[in-house]
Amino acid sequence: MSSHSIFLKAGLCAGLLLYFSLTASAAFASPSSAQEEVTLVRLKPDPNAVSLTAQMEGKLQVRQGCVYLITKKHKLPVLAIWPSTYRLLSPRGKPTGVLDTSTGWSLEFSVNGIFGGGETKIKPTDMLDAPIPTACGGTMAFVEFSP
């Protein structure tokens, strides 16, 4: 057998192996998962609203489709209730954090930040711009970025 035919057979085998590995990975690739819908629980606009001064440190995290604050001190998820000027930060259509449209301040999920706010013992349904999704609950706190 000539060295030319050995290289030809080796090249053919490598080409077939590459073809089968590409088609197999395409055939068994999982379908792209649907993007999770994220809700930012916000207060209705209120010109008489005052900022809460208690300071909390922690990270924002999406859980059950809502934005929670995981405080550094207690490490427990707190459902964040934001002022009306806050929006999801969504470059390219995917939520990556929270933006205050009145100041331009933003914070991405899983990044440590300082927040003003305070826990609420009652569900402030009449103060919200939309109902809290049923999957979201637990301890709630009014939250805003702190300078």
Short mmCIF file of C-alpha atoms in Angstrom, two decimals:
data_model
loop_
_atom_site.label_atom_id
_atom_site.label_comp_id
_atom_site.label_asym_id
_atom_site.label_seq_id
_atom_site.Cartn_x
_atom_site.Cartn_y
_atom_site.Cartn_z
CA MET A 1 0.00 0.00 0.00
CA SER A 2 1.43 3.36 -0.94
CA SER A 3 1.87 6.21 1.54
CA HIS A 4 -0.47 8.29 -0.66
CA SER A 5 -3.36 5.83 -0.13
CA ILE A 6 -2.70 5.70 3.62
CA PHE A 7 -3.00 9.51 3.83
CA LEU A 8 -6.12 9.40 1.66
CA LYS A 9 -7.77 6.79 3.92
CA ALA A 10 -6.74 8.70 7.07
CA GLY A 11 -8.15 11.94 5.63
CA LEU A 12 -11.38 10.20 4.66
CA CYS A 13 -11.74 8.71 8.15
CA ALA A 14 -11.07 12.08 9.77
CA GLY A 15 -13.62 13.76 7.48
CA LEU A 16 -16.29 11.14 8.27
CA LEU A 17 -15.57 11.41 11.98
CA LEU A 18 -15.94 15.20 11.83
CA TYR A 19 -19.18 14.90 9.83
CA PHE A 20 -20.73 12.42 12.26
CA SER A 21 -19.66 14.39 15.32
CA LEU A 22 -21.20 17.58 13.91
CA THR A 23 -24.46 15.95 12.86
CA ALA A 24 -24.73 14.02 16.12
CA SER A 25 -24.22 17.14 18.22
CA ALA A 26 -26.82 18.99 16.16
CA ALA A 27 -29.27 16.11 16.48
CA PHE A 28 -28.86 15.77 20.24
CA ALA A 29 -28.49 19.44 21.14
CA SER A 30 -31.15 20.53 23.58
CA PRO A 31 -33.58 23.10 22.29
CA SER A 32 -32.87 26.62 23.46
CA SER A 33 -34.66 27.22 26.72
CA ALA A 34 -37.31 29.89 26.76
CA GLN A 35 -36.09 33.10 28.33
CA GLU A 36 -37.39 33.47 31.86
CA GLU A 37 -39.74 36.40 32.25
CA VAL A 38 -38.56 38.75 34.99
CA THR A 39 -40.87 41.10 36.91
CA LEU A 40 -39.66 44.19 38.71
CA VAL A 41 -42.17 44.89 41.50
CA ARG A 42 -42.67 48.66 41.57
CA LEU A 43 -44.66 51.25 43.44
CA LYS A 44 -47.17 53.50 41.70
CA PRO A 45 -45.83 57.00 41.03
CA ASP A 46 -46.28 59.16 44.13
CA PRO A 47 -45.09 62.78 44.21
CA ASN A 48 -45.16 62.69 48.03
CA ALA A 49 -42.98 59.58 48.36
CA VAL A 50 -40.02 59.81 50.70
CA SER A 51 -36.83 57.80 50.61
CA LEU A 52 -36.20 55.33 53.39
CA THR A 53 -32.84 55.74 55.05
CA ALA A 54 -32.06 52.29 56.46
CA GLN A 55 -29.05 50.94 54.60
CA MET A 56 -28.71 47.39 53.35
CA GLU A 57 -25.84 45.80 51.50
CA GLY A 58 -26.30 42.87 49.19
CA LYS A 59 -26.78 41.51 45.70
CA LEU A 60 -29.76 41.45 43.37
CA GLN A 61 -30.86 38.05 42.17
CA VAL A 62 -33.75 36.74 40.06
CA ARG A 63 -35.80 34.06 41.81
CA GLN A 64 -39.16 32.71 40.67
CA GLY A 65 -39.20 35.46 38.04
CA CYS A 66 -38.89 38.41 40.46
CA VAL A 67 -35.96 40.52 41.60
CA TYR A 68 -34.84 39.78 45.16
CA LEU A 69 -32.20 41.41 47.32
CA ILE A 70 -29.95 38.91 49.07
CA THR A 71 -28.63 40.91 52.01
CA LYS A 72 -25.02 40.48 53.01
CA LYS A 73 -25.93 40.45 56.70
CA HIS A 74 -28.74 37.87 56.70
CA LYS A 75 -28.14 36.09 53.36
CA LEU A 76 -31.92 35.69 52.99
CA PRO A 77 -33.89 36.65 49.88
CA VAL A 78 -36.08 39.73 50.27
CA LEU A 79 -38.58 40.58 47.52
CA ALA A 80 -37.54 44.05 46.38
CA ILE A 81 -40.25 46.68 45.88
CA TRP A 82 -38.80 49.52 43.80
CA PRO A 83 -39.80 53.16 43.26
CA SER A 84 -41.78 53.87 40.07
CA THR A 85 -38.72 55.25 38.22
CA TYR A 86 -36.88 51.92 38.31
CA ARG A 87 -36.83 49.55 35.34
CA LEU A 88 -35.16 46.32 34.36
CA LEU A 89 -31.77 46.86 32.74
CA SER A 90 -32.19 44.82 29.56
CA PRO A 91 -29.48 45.24 26.94
CA ARG A 92 -30.22 43.02 23.94
CA GLY A 93 -33.63 42.18 25.44
CA LYS A 94 -32.27 40.06 28.30
CA PRO A 95 -32.67 41.38 31.87
CA THR A 96 -29.25 41.82 33.47
CA GLY A 97 -29.97 44.18 36.36
CA VAL A 98 -31.95 47.20 37.54
CA LEU A 99 -31.84 50.83 36.32
CA ASP A 100 -33.06 54.01 38.01
CA THR A 101 -34.25 56.13 35.10
CA SER A 102 -34.26 59.34 37.17
CA THR A 103 -30.55 59.15 38.09
CA GLY A 104 -29.12 56.79 35.47
CA TRP A 105 -27.68 54.56 38.20
CA SER A 106 -27.81 50.86 37.54
CA LEU A 107 -26.68 47.62 39.12
CA GLU A 108 -26.33 44.24 37.48
CA PHE A 109 -27.60 41.05 39.08
CA SER A 110 -25.10 39.30 41.41
CA VAL A 111 -23.03 42.47 41.94
CA ASN A 112 -22.73 43.80 45.50
CA GLY A 113 -24.40 47.16 46.14
CA ILE A 114 -25.64 49.50 48.88
CA PHE A 115 -29.37 50.13 49.09
CA GLY A 116 -31.68 52.38 51.03
CA GLY A 117 -34.97 50.94 52.12
CA GLY A 118 -36.79 49.08 54.75
CA GLU A 119 -38.77 45.93 55.35
CA THR A 120 -42.54 45.97 55.20
CA LYS A 121 -44.74 43.61 57.19
CA ILE A 122 -47.82 44.25 55.07
CA LYS A 123 -48.34 43.46 51.39
CA PRO A 124 -48.65 46.94 49.83
CA THR A 125 -51.02 45.84 47.03
CA ASP A 126 -52.82 49.18 46.74
CA MET A 127 -49.46 50.97 46.33
CA LEU A 128 -48.11 48.77 43.49
CA ASP A 129 -48.29 49.54 39.78
CA ALA A 130 -49.07 45.85 39.06
CA PRO A 131 -49.86 42.79 41.17
CA ILE A 132 -46.98 40.72 42.54
CA PRO A 133 -46.71 37.46 40.57
CA THR A 134 -48.06 34.52 42.58
CA ALA A 135 -44.70 32.69 42.41
CA CYS A 136 -43.00 35.60 44.20
CA GLY A 137 -43.39 36.14 47.89
CA GLY A 138 -41.75 35.97 51.26
CA THR A 139 -40.27 38.89 53.14
CA MET A 140 -40.64 42.17 51.25
CA ALA A 141 -38.75 45.44 51.47
CA PHE A 142 -38.90 48.83 49.83
CA VAL A 143 -35.55 49.14 48.05
CA GLU A 144 -33.69 51.87 46.16
CA PHE A 145 -30.10 52.58 45.25
CA SER A 146 -28.17 54.46 47.91
CA PRO A 147 -25.49 57.00 46.94
#
